[in-house]
Amino acid sequence: MAEAASLFSLSAAAVVEDVLREHGCRLSDRDLASRRTGEAAARRNEAAGWLRRTVGAVAGRDLPEEPSEEEFRLGLRNGQILCSALNRVHPGAVQKVVTADSVDGAALSAFQYFENVRNFLVAAQEIGLPCFEASDLEQ
């Protein structure tokens, strides 16, 4: 009888461990996803703060204090903030920054995006900074 009680307590303990492990993993996955989202937001907020301190408002726009991923991406998309920041850190790195007054008409946004982002990526690569793809600003 003692042997049966011992087997029962072992198997009950194993079942409890299995249930805790199964549910613990699920909670851990949710916690991990939440933590990753929080860490990404913290890095984005830190980057936005650094950019605000480094370049201030560019073209009359400033990044929000705590931008969403979309706000951050849209704020960097035309390349002016990126070029200005690189020029502050490494003066003269980006030779040409297209601004609103250097191009006329509706084509400004597309031209500005293409030129500024391209000029930023070329300059960053030339001075050996880790880079990203221009398409990353669209995703």
mmCIF file of C-alpha atoms in Angstrom, residues 15-122:
data_model
loop_
_atom_site.group_PDB
_atom_site.id
_atom_site.type_symbol
_atom_site.label_atom_id
_atom_site.label_comp_id
_atom_site.label_asym_id
_atom_site.label_seq_id
_atom_site.Cartn_x
_atom_site.Cartn_y
_atom_site.Cartn_z
ATOM 1 C CA VAL A 15 1.341 15.683 -13.886
ATOM 2 C CA VAL A 16 1.513 18.932 -11.891
ATOM 3 C CA GLU A 17 5.011 19.612 -13.225
ATOM 4 C CA ASP A 18 3.856 18.949 -16.782
ATOM 5 C CA VAL A 19 0.862 21.274 -16.394
ATOM 6 C CA LEU A 20 2.981 24.019 -14.842
ATOM 7 C CA ARG A 21 5.619 23.663 -17.533
ATOM 8 C CA GLU A 22 3.011 23.757 -20.300
ATOM 9 C CA HIS A 23 1.223 26.796 -18.911
ATOM 10 C CA GLY A 24 4.447 28.417 -17.815
ATOM 11 C CA CYS A 25 5.806 28.218 -21.376
ATOM 12 C CA ARG A 26 2.711 29.847 -22.765
ATOM 13 C CA LEU A 27 2.913 32.615 -20.227
ATOM 14 C CA SER A 28 6.612 32.973 -20.934
ATOM 15 C CA ASP A 29 5.933 33.330 -24.664
ATOM 16 C CA ARG A 30 3.423 36.104 -23.987
ATOM 17 C CA ASP A 31 5.762 37.718 -21.494
ATOM 18 C CA LEU A 32 8.616 37.480 -23.995
ATOM 19 C CA ALA A 33 6.557 39.081 -26.763
ATOM 20 C CA SER A 34 5.433 41.823 -24.399
ATOM 21 C CA ARG A 35 8.985 42.378 -23.210
ATOM 22 C CA ARG A 36 10.265 42.561 -26.795
ATOM 23 C CA THR A 37 7.579 45.091 -27.682
ATOM 24 C CA GLY A 38 8.491 47.136 -24.620
ATOM 25 C CA GLU A 39 12.201 46.956 -25.422
ATOM 26 C CA ALA A 40 11.572 48.036 -29.024
ATOM 27 C CA ALA A 41 9.504 50.990 -27.789
ATOM 28 C CA ALA A 42 12.228 51.946 -25.304
ATOM 29 C CA ARG A 43 14.919 51.843 -28.031
ATOM 30 C CA ARG A 44 12.673 53.849 -30.369
ATOM 31 C CA ASN A 45 11.983 56.432 -27.647
ATOM 32 C CA GLU A 46 15.693 56.662 -26.849
ATOM 33 C CA ALA A 47 16.547 57.129 -30.540
ATOM 34 C CA ALA A 48 13.817 59.753 -30.965
ATOM 35 C CA GLY A 49 15.118 61.618 -27.910
ATOM 36 C CA TRP A 50 18.679 61.531 -29.216
ATOM 37 C CA LEU A 51 17.545 62.758 -32.629
ATOM 38 C CA ARG A 52 15.507 65.592 -31.061
ATOM 39 C CA ARG A 53 18.515 66.662 -28.971
ATOM 40 C CA THR A 54 20.931 66.297 -31.876
ATOM 41 C CA VAL A 55 19.031 67.919 -34.748
ATOM 42 C CA GLY A 56 15.968 69.498 -33.139
ATOM 43 C CA ALA A 57 13.005 70.170 -35.377
ATOM 44 C CA VAL A 58 13.788 69.571 -39.046
ATOM 45 C CA ALA A 59 11.606 71.171 -41.719
ATOM 46 C CA GLY A 60 9.295 72.418 -38.983
ATOM 47 C CA ARG A 61 8.691 68.876 -37.703
ATOM 48 C CA ASP A 62 9.915 67.156 -34.597
ATOM 49 C CA LEU A 63 9.655 63.522 -33.626
ATOM 50 C CA PRO A 64 7.194 62.870 -30.807
ATOM 51 C CA GLU A 65 8.676 62.105 -27.384
ATOM 52 C CA GLU A 66 7.325 58.560 -27.474
ATOM 53 C CA PRO A 67 6.622 57.826 -31.132
ATOM 54 C CA SER A 68 4.783 54.765 -32.278
ATOM 55 C CA GLU A 69 6.646 52.589 -34.759
ATOM 56 C CA GLU A 70 4.617 54.206 -37.560
ATOM 57 C CA GLU A 71 5.282 57.777 -36.352
ATOM 58 C CA PHE A 72 8.996 57.047 -36.044
ATOM 59 C CA ARG A 73 9.192 55.508 -39.515
ATOM 60 C CA LEU A 74 7.214 58.365 -41.084
ATOM 61 C CA GLY A 75 9.380 60.942 -39.316
ATOM 62 C CA LEU A 76 12.537 59.454 -40.783
ATOM 63 C CA ARG A 77 11.159 58.536 -44.184
ATOM 64 C CA ASN A 78 12.065 61.701 -46.114
ATOM 65 C CA GLY A 79 15.668 61.419 -44.930
ATOM 66 C CA GLN A 80 16.132 65.004 -43.701
ATOM 67 C CA ILE A 81 16.425 64.010 -40.042
ATOM 68 C CA LEU A 82 18.815 61.166 -40.902
ATOM 69 C CA CYS A 83 21.039 63.425 -43.030
ATOM 70 C CA SER A 84 21.014 66.211 -40.435
ATOM 71 C CA ALA A 85 21.928 63.810 -37.635
ATOM 72 C CA LEU A 86 24.790 62.280 -39.619
ATOM 73 C CA ASN A 87 26.085 65.749 -40.504
ATOM 74 C CA ARG A 88 26.003 66.754 -36.817
ATOM 75 C CA VAL A 89 27.968 63.679 -35.776
ATOM 76 C CA HIS A 90 30.272 63.663 -38.813
ATOM 77 C CA PRO A 91 30.238 67.177 -40.336
ATOM 78 C CA GLY A 92 30.001 67.212 -44.115
ATOM 79 C CA ALA A 93 29.233 63.497 -44.399
ATOM 80 C CA VAL A 94 26.085 64.142 -46.447
ATOM 81 C CA GLN A 95 26.992 66.758 -49.045
ATOM 82 C CA LYS A 96 23.486 67.370 -50.371
ATOM 83 C CA VAL A 97 20.266 67.406 -48.352
ATOM 84 C CA VAL A 98 17.122 68.084 -50.376
ATOM 85 C CA THR A 99 14.794 70.460 -48.541
ATOM 86 C CA ALA A 100 11.289 71.680 -49.302
ATOM 87 C CA ASP A 101 12.557 74.913 -50.858
ATOM 88 C CA SER A 102 14.999 73.166 -53.221
ATOM 89 C CA VAL A 103 12.305 71.325 -55.229
ATOM 90 C CA ASP A 104 8.932 72.537 -56.481
ATOM 91 C CA GLY A 105 5.621 70.740 -56.818
ATOM 92 C CA ALA A 106 4.056 67.481 -55.768
ATOM 93 C CA ALA A 107 7.136 65.478 -56.720
ATOM 94 C CA LEU A 108 8.941 66.909 -53.696
ATOM 95 C CA SER A 109 8.152 64.087 -51.321
ATOM 96 C CA ALA A 110 9.237 61.259 -53.618
ATOM 97 C CA PHE A 111 12.319 63.096 -54.849
ATOM 98 C CA GLN A 112 13.251 64.171 -51.337
ATOM 99 C CA TYR A 113 12.816 60.645 -50.021
ATOM 100 C CA PHE A 114 14.899 59.085 -52.764
ATOM 101 C CA GLU A 115 17.709 61.643 -52.716
ATOM 102 C CA ASN A 116 18.048 62.120 -48.970
ATOM 103 C CA VAL A 117 17.807 58.459 -48.031
ATOM 104 C CA ARG A 118 20.217 57.484 -50.810
ATOM 105 C CA ASN A 119 22.662 60.234 -49.800
ATOM 106 C CA PHE A 120 22.409 59.190 -46.140
ATOM 107 C CA LEU A 121 22.998 55.503 -46.902
ATOM 108 C CA VAL A 122 25.979 56.243 -49.154
#
